[in-house]
GROMACS .gro file of C-alpha atoms in nm:
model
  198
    1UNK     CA    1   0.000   0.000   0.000
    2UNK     CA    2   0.146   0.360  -0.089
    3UNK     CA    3   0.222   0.557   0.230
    4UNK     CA    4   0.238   0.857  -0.029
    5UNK     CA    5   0.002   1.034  -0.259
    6UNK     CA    6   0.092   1.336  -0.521
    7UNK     CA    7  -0.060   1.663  -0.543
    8UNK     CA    8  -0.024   2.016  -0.635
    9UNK     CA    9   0.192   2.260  -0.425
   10UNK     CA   10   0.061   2.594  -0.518
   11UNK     CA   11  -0.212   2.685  -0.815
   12UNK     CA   12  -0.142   2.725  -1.174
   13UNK     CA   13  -0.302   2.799  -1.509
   14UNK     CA   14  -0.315   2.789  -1.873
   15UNK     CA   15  -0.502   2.896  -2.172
   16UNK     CA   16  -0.597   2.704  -2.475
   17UNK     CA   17  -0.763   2.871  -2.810
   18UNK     CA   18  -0.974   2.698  -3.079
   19UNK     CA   19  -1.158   2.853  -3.346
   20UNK     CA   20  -1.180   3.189  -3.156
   21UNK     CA   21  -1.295   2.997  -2.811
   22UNK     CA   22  -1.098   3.065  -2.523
   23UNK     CA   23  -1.044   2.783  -2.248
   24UNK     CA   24  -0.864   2.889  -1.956
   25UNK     CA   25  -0.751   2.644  -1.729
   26UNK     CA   26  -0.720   2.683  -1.339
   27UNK     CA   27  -0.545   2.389  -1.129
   28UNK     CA   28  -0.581   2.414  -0.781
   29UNK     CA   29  -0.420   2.191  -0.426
   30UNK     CA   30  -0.789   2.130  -0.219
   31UNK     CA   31  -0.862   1.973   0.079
   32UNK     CA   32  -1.273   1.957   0.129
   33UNK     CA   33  -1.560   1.973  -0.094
   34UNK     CA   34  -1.609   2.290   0.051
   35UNK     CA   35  -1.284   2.464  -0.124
   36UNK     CA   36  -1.498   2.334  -0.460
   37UNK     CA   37  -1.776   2.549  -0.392
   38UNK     CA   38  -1.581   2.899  -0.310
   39UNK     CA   39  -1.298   2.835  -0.594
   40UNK     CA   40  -1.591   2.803  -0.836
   41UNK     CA   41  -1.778   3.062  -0.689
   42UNK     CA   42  -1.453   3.301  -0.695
   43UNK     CA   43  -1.405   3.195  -1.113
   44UNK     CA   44  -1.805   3.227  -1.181
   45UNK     CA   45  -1.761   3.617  -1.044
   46UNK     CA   46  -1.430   3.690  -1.180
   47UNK     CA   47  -1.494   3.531  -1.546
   48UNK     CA   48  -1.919   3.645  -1.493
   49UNK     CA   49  -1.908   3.732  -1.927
   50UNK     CA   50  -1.761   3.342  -1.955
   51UNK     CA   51  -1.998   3.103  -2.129
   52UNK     CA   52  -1.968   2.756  -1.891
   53UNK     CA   53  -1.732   2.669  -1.562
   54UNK     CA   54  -1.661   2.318  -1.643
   55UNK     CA   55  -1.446   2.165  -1.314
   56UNK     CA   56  -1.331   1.819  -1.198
   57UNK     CA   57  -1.185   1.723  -0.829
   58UNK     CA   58  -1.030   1.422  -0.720
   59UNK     CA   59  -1.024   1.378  -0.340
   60UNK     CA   60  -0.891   1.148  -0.084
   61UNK     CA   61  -0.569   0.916  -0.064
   62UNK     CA   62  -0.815   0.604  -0.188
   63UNK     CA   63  -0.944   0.870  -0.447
   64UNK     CA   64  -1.303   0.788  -0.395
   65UNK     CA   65  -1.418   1.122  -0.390
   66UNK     CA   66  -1.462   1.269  -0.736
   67UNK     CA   67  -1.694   1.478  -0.962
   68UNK     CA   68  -1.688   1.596  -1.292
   69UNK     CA   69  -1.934   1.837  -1.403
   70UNK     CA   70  -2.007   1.974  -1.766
   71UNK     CA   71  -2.208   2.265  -1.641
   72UNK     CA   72  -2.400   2.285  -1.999
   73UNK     CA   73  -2.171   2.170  -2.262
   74UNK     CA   74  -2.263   1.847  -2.387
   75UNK     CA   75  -2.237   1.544  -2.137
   76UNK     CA   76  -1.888   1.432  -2.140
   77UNK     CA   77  -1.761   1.645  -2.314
   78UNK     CA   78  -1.611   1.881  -2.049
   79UNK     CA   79  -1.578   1.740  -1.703
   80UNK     CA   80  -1.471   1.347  -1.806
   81UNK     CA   81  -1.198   1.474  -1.981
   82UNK     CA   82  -1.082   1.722  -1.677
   83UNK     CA   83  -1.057   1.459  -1.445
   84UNK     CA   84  -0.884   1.225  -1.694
   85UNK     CA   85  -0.626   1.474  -1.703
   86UNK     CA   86  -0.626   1.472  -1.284
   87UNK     CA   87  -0.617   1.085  -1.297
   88UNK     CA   88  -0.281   1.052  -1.640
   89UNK     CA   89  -0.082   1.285  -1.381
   90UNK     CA   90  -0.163   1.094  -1.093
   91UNK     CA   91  -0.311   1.338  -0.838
   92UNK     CA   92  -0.530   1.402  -0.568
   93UNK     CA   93  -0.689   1.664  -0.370
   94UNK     CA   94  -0.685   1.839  -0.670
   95UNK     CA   95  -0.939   2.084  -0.802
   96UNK     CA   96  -0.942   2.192  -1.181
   97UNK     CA   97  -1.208   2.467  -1.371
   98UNK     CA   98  -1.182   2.522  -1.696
   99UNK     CA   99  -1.335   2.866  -1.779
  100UNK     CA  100  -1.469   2.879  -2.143
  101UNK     CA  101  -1.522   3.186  -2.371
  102UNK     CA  102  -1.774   3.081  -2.669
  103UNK     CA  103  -1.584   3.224  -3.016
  104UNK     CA  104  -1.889   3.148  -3.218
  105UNK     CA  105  -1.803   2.853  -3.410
  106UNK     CA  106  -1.896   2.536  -3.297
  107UNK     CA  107  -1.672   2.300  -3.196
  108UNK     CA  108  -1.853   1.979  -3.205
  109UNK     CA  109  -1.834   1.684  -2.874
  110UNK     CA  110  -1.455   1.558  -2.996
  111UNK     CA  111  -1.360   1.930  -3.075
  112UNK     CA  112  -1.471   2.044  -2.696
  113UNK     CA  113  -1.286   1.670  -2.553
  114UNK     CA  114  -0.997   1.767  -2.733
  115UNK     CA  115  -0.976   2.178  -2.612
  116UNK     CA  116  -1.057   2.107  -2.241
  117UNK     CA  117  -0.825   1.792  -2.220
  118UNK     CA  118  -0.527   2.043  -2.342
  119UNK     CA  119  -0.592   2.318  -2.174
  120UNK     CA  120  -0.604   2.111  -1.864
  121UNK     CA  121  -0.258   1.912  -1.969
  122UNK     CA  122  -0.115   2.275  -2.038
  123UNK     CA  123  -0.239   2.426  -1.653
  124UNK     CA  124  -0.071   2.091  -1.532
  125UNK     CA  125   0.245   2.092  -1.722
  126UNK     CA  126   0.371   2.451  -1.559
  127UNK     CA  127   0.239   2.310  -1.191
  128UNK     CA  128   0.474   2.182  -0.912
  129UNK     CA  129   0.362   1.863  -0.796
  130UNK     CA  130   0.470   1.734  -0.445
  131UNK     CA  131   0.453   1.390  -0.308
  132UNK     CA  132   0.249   1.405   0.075
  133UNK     CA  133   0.309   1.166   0.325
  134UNK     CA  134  -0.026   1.000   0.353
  135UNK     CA  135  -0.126   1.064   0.729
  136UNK     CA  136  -0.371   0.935   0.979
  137UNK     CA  137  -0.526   1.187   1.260
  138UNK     CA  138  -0.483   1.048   1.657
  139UNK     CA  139  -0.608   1.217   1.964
  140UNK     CA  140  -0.406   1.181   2.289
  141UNK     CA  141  -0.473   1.292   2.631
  142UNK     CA  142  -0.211   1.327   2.937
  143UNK     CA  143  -0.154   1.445   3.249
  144UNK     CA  144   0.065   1.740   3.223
  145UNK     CA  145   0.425   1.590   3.331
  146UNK     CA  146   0.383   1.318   3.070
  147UNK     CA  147   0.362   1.585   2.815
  148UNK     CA  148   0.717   1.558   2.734
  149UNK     CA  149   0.700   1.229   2.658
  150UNK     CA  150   0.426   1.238   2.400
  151UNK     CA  151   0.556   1.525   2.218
  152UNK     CA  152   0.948   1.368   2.216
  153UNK     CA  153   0.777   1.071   2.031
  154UNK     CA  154   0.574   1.257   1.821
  155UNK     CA  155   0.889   1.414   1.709
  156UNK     CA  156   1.061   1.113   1.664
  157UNK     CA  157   0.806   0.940   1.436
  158UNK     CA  158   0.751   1.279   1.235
  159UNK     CA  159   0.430   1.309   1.328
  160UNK     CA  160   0.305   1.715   1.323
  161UNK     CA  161   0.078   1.814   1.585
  162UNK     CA  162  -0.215   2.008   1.472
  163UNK     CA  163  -0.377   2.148   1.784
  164UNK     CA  164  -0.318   2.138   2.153
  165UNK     CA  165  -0.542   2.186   2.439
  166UNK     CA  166  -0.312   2.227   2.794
  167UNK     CA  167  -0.483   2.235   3.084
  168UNK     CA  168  -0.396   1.965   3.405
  169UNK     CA  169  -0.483   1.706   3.142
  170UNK     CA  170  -0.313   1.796   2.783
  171UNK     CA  171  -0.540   1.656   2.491
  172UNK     CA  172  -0.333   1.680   2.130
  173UNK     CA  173  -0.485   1.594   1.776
  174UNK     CA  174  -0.175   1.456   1.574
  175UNK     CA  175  -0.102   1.368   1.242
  176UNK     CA  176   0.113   1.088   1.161
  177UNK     CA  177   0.265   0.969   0.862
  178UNK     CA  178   0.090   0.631   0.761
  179UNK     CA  179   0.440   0.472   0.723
  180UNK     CA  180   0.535   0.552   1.090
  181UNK     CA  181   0.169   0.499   1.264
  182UNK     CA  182   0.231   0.155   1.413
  183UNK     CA  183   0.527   0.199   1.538
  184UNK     CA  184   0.439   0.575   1.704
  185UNK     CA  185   0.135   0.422   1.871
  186UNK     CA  186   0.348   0.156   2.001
  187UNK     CA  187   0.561   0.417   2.158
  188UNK     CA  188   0.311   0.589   2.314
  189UNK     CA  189   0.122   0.256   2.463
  190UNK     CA  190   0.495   0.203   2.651
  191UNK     CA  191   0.433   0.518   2.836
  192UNK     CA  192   0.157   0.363   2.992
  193UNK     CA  193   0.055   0.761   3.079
  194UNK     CA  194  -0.074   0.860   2.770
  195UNK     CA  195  -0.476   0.764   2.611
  196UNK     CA  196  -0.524   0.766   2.237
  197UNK     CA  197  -0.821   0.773   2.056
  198UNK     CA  198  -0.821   0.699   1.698
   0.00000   0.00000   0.00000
């Protein structure tokens, strides 16, 4: 099983033109359905004379959670071919809009396949992709002098903690690289001060 998964490190973008139809490409790193709905919202206002805001997102280290939507072109003619181009570069947690500009002439169901597939190739081409540690979110809870303790191992395994909560018991949320998990839980269990909750 990969203990890795590859994905975009900033945005990026790139225009294709056929027969006086623009198709501007937007690539984006995501994390929740809910960056979907503002970074289409934000391209919808920005590009408000464009014609369609086709998109396609991949989510998820299994990559289970997808959509691809044509927003008015004809079906499968946009949004398929978006997320193919996700899928041939092998990412996730990627978002992609393609913002067409009708020229007037119609380009026909390959035509439109063909345009948003290379504008999308083009966005992706000039992007930085990054290879993530897949990661798996624990909670722990201490009393305060064992703190130490669960932080040193935390360090040890690479694992990042995301949010801490000290009071006379210290609860942590941490995030540890897949590869590392068993043998960082392990740790902590020797303690025999520290409760995790997975």
């Amino acid at each position: 099983m990969a203990d890795t998964f590859r994905t975009l490190s900033a945005s990026a973008e790139a225009e294709f033109k056929d027969k006086g139809s623009r198709f501007i490409a937007y690539a984006y790193p995501i994390r929740t359905t809910e960056d979907v709905k503002k970074l289409v919202d934000d391209q919808r206002q920005a590009h408000y004379k464009a014609r369609h805001w086709c998109y396609a997102y991949r989510l998820g280290t299994d990559g289970l959670q997808f959509r691809a939507n044509d927003d008015g072109e004809p079906s499968g003619s946009a949004g398929r071919p978006i997320l193919g181009q996700i899928d041939s570069f092998g990412l996730t947690d990627v978002l992609i809009i393609v913002v067409r500009y009708f020229g007037g002439t119609l380009l026909g169901v390959p035509g439109l396949i063909h345009a948003y597939k290379t504008a999308v190739a083009e966005a992706l081409k000039t992007a930085v992709v990054v290879e993530k540690n897949i990661e798996k979110t624990v909670f722990l809870r201490c009393d305060y002098p064992n703190l130490n303790d669960a932080m040193r191992i935390a360090k040890q395994h690479q694992a990042e903690i995301i949010a801490q909560d000290l009071q006379l018991d210290c609860r942590l949320t941490v995030c540890i690289p897949q590869a590392n998990y068993e043998n960082c839980l392990a740790a902590w269990r020797q303690t025999r001060a520290i409760d995790i909750s997975e």
